[in-house]
mmCIF file of C-alpha atoms and ligand atoms in Angstrom:
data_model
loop_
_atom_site.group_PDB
_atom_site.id
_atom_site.type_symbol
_atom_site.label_atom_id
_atom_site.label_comp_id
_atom_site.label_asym_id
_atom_site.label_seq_id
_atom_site.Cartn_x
_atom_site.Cartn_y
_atom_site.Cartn_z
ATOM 1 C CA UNK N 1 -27.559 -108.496 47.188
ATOM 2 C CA UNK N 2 -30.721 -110.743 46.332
ATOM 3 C CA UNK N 3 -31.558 -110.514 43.320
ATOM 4 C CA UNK N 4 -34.981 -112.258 44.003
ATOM 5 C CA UNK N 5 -36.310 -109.312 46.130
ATOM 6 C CA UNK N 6 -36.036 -106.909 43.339
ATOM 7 C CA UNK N 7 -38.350 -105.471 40.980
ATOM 8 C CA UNK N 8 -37.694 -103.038 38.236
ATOM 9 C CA UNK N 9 -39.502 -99.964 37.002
ATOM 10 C CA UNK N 10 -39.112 -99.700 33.663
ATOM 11 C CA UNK N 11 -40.291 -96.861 31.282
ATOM 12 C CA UNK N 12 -42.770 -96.271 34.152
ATOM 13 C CA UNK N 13 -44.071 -100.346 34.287
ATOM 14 C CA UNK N 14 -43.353 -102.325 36.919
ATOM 15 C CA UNK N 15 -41.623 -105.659 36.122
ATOM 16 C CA UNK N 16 -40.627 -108.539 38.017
ATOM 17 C CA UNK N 17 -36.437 -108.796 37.658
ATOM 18 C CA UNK N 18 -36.649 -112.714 36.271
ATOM 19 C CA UNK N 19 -38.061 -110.813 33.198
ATOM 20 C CA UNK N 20 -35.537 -108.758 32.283
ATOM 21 C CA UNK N 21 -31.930 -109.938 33.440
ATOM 22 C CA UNK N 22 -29.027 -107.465 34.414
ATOM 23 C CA UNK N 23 -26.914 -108.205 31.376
ATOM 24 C CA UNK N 24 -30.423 -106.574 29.121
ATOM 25 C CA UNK N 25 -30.910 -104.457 31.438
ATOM 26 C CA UNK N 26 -27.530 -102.487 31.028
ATOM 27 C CA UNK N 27 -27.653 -103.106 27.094
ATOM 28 C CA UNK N 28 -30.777 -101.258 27.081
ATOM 29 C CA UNK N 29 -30.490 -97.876 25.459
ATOM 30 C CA UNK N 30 -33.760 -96.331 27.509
ATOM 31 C CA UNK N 31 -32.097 -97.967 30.932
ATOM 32 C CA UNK N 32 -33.948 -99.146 33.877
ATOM 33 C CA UNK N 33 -33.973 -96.491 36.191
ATOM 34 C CA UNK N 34 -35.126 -97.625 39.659
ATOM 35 C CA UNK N 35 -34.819 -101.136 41.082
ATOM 36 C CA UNK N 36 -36.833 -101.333 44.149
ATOM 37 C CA UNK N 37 -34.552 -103.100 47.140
ATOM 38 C CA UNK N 38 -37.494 -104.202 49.474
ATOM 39 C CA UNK N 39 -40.648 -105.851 48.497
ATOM 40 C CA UNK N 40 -42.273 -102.051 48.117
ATOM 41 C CA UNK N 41 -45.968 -101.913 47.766
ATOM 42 C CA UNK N 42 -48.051 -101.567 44.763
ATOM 43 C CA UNK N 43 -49.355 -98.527 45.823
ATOM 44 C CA UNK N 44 -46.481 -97.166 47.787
ATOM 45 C CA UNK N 45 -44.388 -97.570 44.214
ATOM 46 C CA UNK N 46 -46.849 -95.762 42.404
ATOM 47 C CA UNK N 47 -46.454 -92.912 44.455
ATOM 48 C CA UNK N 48 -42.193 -93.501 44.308
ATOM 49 C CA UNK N 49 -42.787 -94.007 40.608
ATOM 50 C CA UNK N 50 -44.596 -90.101 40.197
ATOM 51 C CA UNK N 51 -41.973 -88.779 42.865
ATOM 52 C CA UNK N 52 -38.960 -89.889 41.423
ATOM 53 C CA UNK N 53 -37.946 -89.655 38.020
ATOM 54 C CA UNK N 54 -35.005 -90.442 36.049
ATOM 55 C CA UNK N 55 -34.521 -89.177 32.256
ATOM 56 C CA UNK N 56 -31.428 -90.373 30.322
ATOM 57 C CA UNK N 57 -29.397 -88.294 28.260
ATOM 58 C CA UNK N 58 -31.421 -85.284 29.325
ATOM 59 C CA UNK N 59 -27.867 -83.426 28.424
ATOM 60 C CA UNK N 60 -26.183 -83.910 25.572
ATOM 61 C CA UNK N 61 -21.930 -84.012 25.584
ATOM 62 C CA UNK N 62 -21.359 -80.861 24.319
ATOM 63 C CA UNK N 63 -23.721 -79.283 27.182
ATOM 64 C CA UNK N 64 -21.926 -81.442 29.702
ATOM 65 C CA UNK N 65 -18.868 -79.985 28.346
ATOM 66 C CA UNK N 66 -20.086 -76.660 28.364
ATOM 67 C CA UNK N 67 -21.275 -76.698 31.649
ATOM 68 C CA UNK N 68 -17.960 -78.266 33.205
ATOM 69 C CA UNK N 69 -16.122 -75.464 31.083
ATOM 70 C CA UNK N 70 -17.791 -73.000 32.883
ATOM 71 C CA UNK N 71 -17.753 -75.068 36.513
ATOM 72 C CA UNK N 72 -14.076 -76.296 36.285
ATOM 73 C CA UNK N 73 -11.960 -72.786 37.008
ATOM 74 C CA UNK N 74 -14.281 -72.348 39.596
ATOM 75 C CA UNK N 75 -14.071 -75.829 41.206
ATOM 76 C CA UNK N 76 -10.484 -76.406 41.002
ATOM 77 C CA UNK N 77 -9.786 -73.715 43.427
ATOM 78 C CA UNK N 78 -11.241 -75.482 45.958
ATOM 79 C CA UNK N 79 -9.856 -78.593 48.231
ATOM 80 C CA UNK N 80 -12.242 -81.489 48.518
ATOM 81 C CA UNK N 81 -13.173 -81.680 52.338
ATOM 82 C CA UNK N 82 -13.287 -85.032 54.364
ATOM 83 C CA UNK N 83 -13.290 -83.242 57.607
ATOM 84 C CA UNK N 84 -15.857 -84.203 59.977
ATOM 85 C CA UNK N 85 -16.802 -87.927 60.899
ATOM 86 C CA UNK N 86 -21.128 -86.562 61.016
ATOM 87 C CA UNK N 87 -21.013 -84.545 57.817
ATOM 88 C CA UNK N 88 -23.587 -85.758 55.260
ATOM 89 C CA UNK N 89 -21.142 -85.471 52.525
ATOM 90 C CA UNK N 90 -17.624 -86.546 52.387
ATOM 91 C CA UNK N 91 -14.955 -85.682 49.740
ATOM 92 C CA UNK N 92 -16.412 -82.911 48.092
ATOM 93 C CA UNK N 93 -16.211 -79.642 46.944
ATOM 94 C CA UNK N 94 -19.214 -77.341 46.379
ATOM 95 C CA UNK N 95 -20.547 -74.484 44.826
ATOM 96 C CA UNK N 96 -22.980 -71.938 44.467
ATOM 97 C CA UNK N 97 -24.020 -69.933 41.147
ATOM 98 C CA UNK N 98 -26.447 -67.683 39.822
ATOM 99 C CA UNK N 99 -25.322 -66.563 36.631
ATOM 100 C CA UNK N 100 -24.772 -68.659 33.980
ATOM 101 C CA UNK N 101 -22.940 -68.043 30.012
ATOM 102 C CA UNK N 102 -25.410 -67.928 27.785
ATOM 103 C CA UNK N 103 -25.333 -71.403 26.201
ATOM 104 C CA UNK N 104 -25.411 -72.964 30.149
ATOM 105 C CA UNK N 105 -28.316 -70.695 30.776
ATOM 106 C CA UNK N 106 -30.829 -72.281 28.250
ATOM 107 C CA UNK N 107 -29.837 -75.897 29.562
ATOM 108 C CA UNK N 108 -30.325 -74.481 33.119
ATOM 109 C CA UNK N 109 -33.387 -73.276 31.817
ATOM 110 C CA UNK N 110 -34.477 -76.681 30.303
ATOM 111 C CA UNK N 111 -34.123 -78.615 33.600
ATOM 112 C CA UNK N 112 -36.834 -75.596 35.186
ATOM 113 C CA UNK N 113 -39.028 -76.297 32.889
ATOM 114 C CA UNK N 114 -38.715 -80.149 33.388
ATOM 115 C CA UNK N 115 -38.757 -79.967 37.092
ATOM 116 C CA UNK N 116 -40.358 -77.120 38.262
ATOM 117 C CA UNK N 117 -43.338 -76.463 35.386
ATOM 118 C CA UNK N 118 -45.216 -73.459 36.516
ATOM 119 C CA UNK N 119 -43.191 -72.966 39.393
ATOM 120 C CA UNK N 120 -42.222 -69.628 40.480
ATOM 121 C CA UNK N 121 -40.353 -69.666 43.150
ATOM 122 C CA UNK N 122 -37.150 -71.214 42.149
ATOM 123 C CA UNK N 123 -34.064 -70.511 44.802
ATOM 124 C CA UNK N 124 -31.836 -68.015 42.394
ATOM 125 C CA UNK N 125 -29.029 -70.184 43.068
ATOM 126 C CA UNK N 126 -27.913 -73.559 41.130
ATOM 127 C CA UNK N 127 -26.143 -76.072 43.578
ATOM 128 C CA UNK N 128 -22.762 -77.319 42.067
ATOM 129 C CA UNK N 129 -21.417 -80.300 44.094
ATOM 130 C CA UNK N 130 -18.492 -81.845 43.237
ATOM 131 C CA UNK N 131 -17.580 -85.716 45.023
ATOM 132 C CA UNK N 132 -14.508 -86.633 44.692
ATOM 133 C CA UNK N 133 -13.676 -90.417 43.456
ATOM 134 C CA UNK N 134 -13.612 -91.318 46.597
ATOM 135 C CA UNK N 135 -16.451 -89.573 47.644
ATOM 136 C CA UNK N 136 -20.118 -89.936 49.242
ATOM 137 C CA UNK N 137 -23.010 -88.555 50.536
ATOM 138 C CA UNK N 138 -24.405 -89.995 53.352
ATOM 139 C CA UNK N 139 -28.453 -90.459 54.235
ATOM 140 C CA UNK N 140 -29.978 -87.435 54.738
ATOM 141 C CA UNK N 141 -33.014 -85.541 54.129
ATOM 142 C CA UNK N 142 -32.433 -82.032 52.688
ATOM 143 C CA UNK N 143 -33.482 -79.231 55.238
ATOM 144 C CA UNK N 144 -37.406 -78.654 54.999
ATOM 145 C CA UNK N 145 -36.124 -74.834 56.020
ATOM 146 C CA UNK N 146 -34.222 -74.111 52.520
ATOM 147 C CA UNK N 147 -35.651 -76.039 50.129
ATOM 148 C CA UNK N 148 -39.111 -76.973 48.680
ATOM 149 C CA UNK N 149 -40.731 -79.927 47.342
ATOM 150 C CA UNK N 150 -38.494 -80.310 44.848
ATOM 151 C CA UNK N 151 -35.199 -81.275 44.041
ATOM 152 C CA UNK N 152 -33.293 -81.541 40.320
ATOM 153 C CA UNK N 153 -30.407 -82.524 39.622
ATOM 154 C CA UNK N 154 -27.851 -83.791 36.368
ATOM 155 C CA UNK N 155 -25.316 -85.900 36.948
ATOM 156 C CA UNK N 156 -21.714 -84.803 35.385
ATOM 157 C CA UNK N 157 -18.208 -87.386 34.756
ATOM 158 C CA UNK N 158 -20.098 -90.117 35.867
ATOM 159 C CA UNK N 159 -22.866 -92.666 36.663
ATOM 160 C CA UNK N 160 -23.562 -93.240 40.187
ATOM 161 C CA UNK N 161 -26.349 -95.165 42.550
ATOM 162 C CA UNK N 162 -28.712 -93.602 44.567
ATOM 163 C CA UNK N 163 -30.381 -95.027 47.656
ATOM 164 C CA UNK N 164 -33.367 -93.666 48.534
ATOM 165 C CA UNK N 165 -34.272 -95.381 52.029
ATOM 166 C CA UNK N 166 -38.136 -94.549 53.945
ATOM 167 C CA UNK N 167 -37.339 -92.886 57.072
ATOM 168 C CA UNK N 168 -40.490 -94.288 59.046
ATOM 169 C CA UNK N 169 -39.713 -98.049 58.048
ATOM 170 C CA UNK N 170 -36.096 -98.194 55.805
ATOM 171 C CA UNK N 171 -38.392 -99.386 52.779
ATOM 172 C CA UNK N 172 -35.964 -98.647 50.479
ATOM 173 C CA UNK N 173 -35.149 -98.430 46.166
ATOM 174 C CA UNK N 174 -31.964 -97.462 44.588
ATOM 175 C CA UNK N 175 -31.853 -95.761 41.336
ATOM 176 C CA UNK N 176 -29.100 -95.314 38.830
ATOM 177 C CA UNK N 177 -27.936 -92.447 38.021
ATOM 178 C CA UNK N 178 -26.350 -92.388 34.319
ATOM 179 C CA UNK N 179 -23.641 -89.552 33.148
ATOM 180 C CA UNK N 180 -26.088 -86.881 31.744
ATOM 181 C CA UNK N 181 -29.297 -88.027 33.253
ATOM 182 C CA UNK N 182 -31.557 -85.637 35.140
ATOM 183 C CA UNK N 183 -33.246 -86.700 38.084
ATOM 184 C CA UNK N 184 -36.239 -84.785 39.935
ATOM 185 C CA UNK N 185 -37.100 -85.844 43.256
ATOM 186 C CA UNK N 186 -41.064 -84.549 44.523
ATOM 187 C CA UNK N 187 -42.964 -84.592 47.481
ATOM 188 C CA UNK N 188 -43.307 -88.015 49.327
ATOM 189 C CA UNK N 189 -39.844 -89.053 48.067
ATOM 190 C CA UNK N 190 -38.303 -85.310 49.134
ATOM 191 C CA UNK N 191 -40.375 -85.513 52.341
ATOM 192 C CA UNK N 192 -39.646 -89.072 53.628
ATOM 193 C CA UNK N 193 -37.214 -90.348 51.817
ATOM 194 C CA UNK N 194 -33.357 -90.329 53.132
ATOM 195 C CA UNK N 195 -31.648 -90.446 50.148
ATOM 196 C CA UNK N 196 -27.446 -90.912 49.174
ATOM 197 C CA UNK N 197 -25.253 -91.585 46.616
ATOM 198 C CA UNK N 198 -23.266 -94.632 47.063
ATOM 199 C CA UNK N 199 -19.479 -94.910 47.858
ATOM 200 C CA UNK N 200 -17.643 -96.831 45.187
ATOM 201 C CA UNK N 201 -17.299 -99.833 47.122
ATOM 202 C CA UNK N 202 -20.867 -99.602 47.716
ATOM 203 C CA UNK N 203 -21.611 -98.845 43.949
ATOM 204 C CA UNK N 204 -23.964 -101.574 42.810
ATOM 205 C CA UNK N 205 -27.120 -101.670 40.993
ATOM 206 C CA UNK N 206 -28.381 -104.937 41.303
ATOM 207 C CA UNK N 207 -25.515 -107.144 40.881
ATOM 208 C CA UNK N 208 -24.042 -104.006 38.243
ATOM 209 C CA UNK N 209 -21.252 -102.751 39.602
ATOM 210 C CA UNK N 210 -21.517 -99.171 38.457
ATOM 211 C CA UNK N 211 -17.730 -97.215 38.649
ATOM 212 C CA UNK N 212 -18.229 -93.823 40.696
ATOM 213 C CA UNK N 213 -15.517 -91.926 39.763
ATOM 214 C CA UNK N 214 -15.344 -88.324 40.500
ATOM 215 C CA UNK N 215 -18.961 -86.468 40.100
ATOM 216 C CA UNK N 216 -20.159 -83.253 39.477
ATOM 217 C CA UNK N 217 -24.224 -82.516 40.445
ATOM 218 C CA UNK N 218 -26.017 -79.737 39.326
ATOM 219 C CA UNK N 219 -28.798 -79.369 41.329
ATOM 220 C CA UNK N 220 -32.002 -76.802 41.310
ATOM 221 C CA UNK N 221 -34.209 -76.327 44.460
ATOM 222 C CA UNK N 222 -37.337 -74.536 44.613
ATOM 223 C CA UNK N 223 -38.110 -72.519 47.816
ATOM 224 C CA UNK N 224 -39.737 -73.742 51.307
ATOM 225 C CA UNK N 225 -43.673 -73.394 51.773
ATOM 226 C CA UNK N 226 -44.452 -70.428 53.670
ATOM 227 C CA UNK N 227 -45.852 -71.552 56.764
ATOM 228 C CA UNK N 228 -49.245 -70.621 57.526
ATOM 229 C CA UNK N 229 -49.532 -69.833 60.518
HETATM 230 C C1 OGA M 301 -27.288 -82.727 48.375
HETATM 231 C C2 OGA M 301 -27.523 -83.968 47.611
HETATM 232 C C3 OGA M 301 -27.442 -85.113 45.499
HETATM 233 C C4 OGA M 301 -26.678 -85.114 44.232
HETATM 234 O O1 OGA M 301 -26.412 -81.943 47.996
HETATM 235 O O2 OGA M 301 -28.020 -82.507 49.356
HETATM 236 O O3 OGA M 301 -28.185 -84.828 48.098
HETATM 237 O O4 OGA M 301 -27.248 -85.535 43.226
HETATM 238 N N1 OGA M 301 -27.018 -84.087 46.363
HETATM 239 O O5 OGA M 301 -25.508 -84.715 44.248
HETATM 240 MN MN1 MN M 302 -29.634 -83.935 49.466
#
């Protein structure tokens, strides 16, 4: 990758790469979260920079170890699937849950309130998706049918990249995605944006090779628009 044709967003600022450096850019404790691939316009980034958002440590290690408690039994009776060649995710296992233990429930509850402030109409169910070390999710947009305008998720095990690539023209930004970070996806980004996580291989963030090892999402959804009609 070119280094040259990135830019950072950092702590919401944009900065040009030559300022910060990849070595002080993984040293720093507050992270760089996106670095933008293409030469993305001004305003086009301010609109990425309000419709994507990455906070570090949103979890701390004994929630991620509560919440992996409560996943694992559940997980491990499942097979990871590589089955089709056109599936949008490969090596995974997944999950569905509604319930959580007490202690789970008021970290479940802390990512609503990040994401979805005011919002309502949450779907009752908490995604759980599970990629294996060797596993990936392909581009995709998430069906405008079952989900909303927004998507949440906290990353479990282990840092990962995400590309986030404009349908309409393959602009395109990456973002990393620590071990206990929450991102929220909104609106533009949702709505036009394919977005993936990175094989390993593929795994860099600038020239950062991040290590995807096995991954566990926990992701909250709010529900579709009603169409008016
Ligand atoms: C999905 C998806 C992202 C993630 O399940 O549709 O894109 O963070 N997941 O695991
Ligand atoms: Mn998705």
């Amino acid at each position: 990758m070119v280094l040259a044709n990135f830019r950072v967003i950092f702590a919401g600022k944009l900065l040009s790469w030559g300022n910060i450096g990849c070595r002080r850019l993984s040293a720093q404790p507050g992270l760089v979260e996106l670095v933008q691939l293409n030469k993305i316009p001004d305003d086009l980034a301010k609109e990425v920079l309000k419709n994507f958002r990455i906070i570090p440590d949103f979890i701390t290690k004994d929630e991620e170890n509560d919440l992996l408690g409560e996943l694992e039994p559940k997980l491990r009776r499942m097979r990871y699937q590589y089955d089709h060649w056109d599936d949008a995710i490969h090596g995974f296992r997944e999950t569905e849950q509604m319930n959580w233990n007490p202690k789970n429930t008021v970290v479940l509850n802390r990512i609503k309130a990040e994401a979805f402030p005011g919002e309502a109409s949450l779907l009752p169910h908490v995604h759980v998706l599970d990629l294996a070390d060797n596993g990936w999710i392909k581009p995709h947009i998430d069906s405008v049918k079952f989900c909303g305008h927004t998507i949440a998720g906290v990353s479990l095990l282990s840092d990962s990249v995400m590309k986030l690539e404009r349908e309409t023209d393959g602009l395109a930004f990456i973002a990393l995605l620590k071990r206990r970070s929450l991102y929220v996806m909104t609106d533009c980004v949702r709505y036009e944006f394919k977005h993936s996580i990175l094989r390993n291989e593929d795994s860099y963030f600038g020239n950062l090779k991040v290590d995807k090892l096995r991954r566990i999402s926990v992701i909250c959804r709010n529900e579709p628009q009603e169409e008016i009609s």
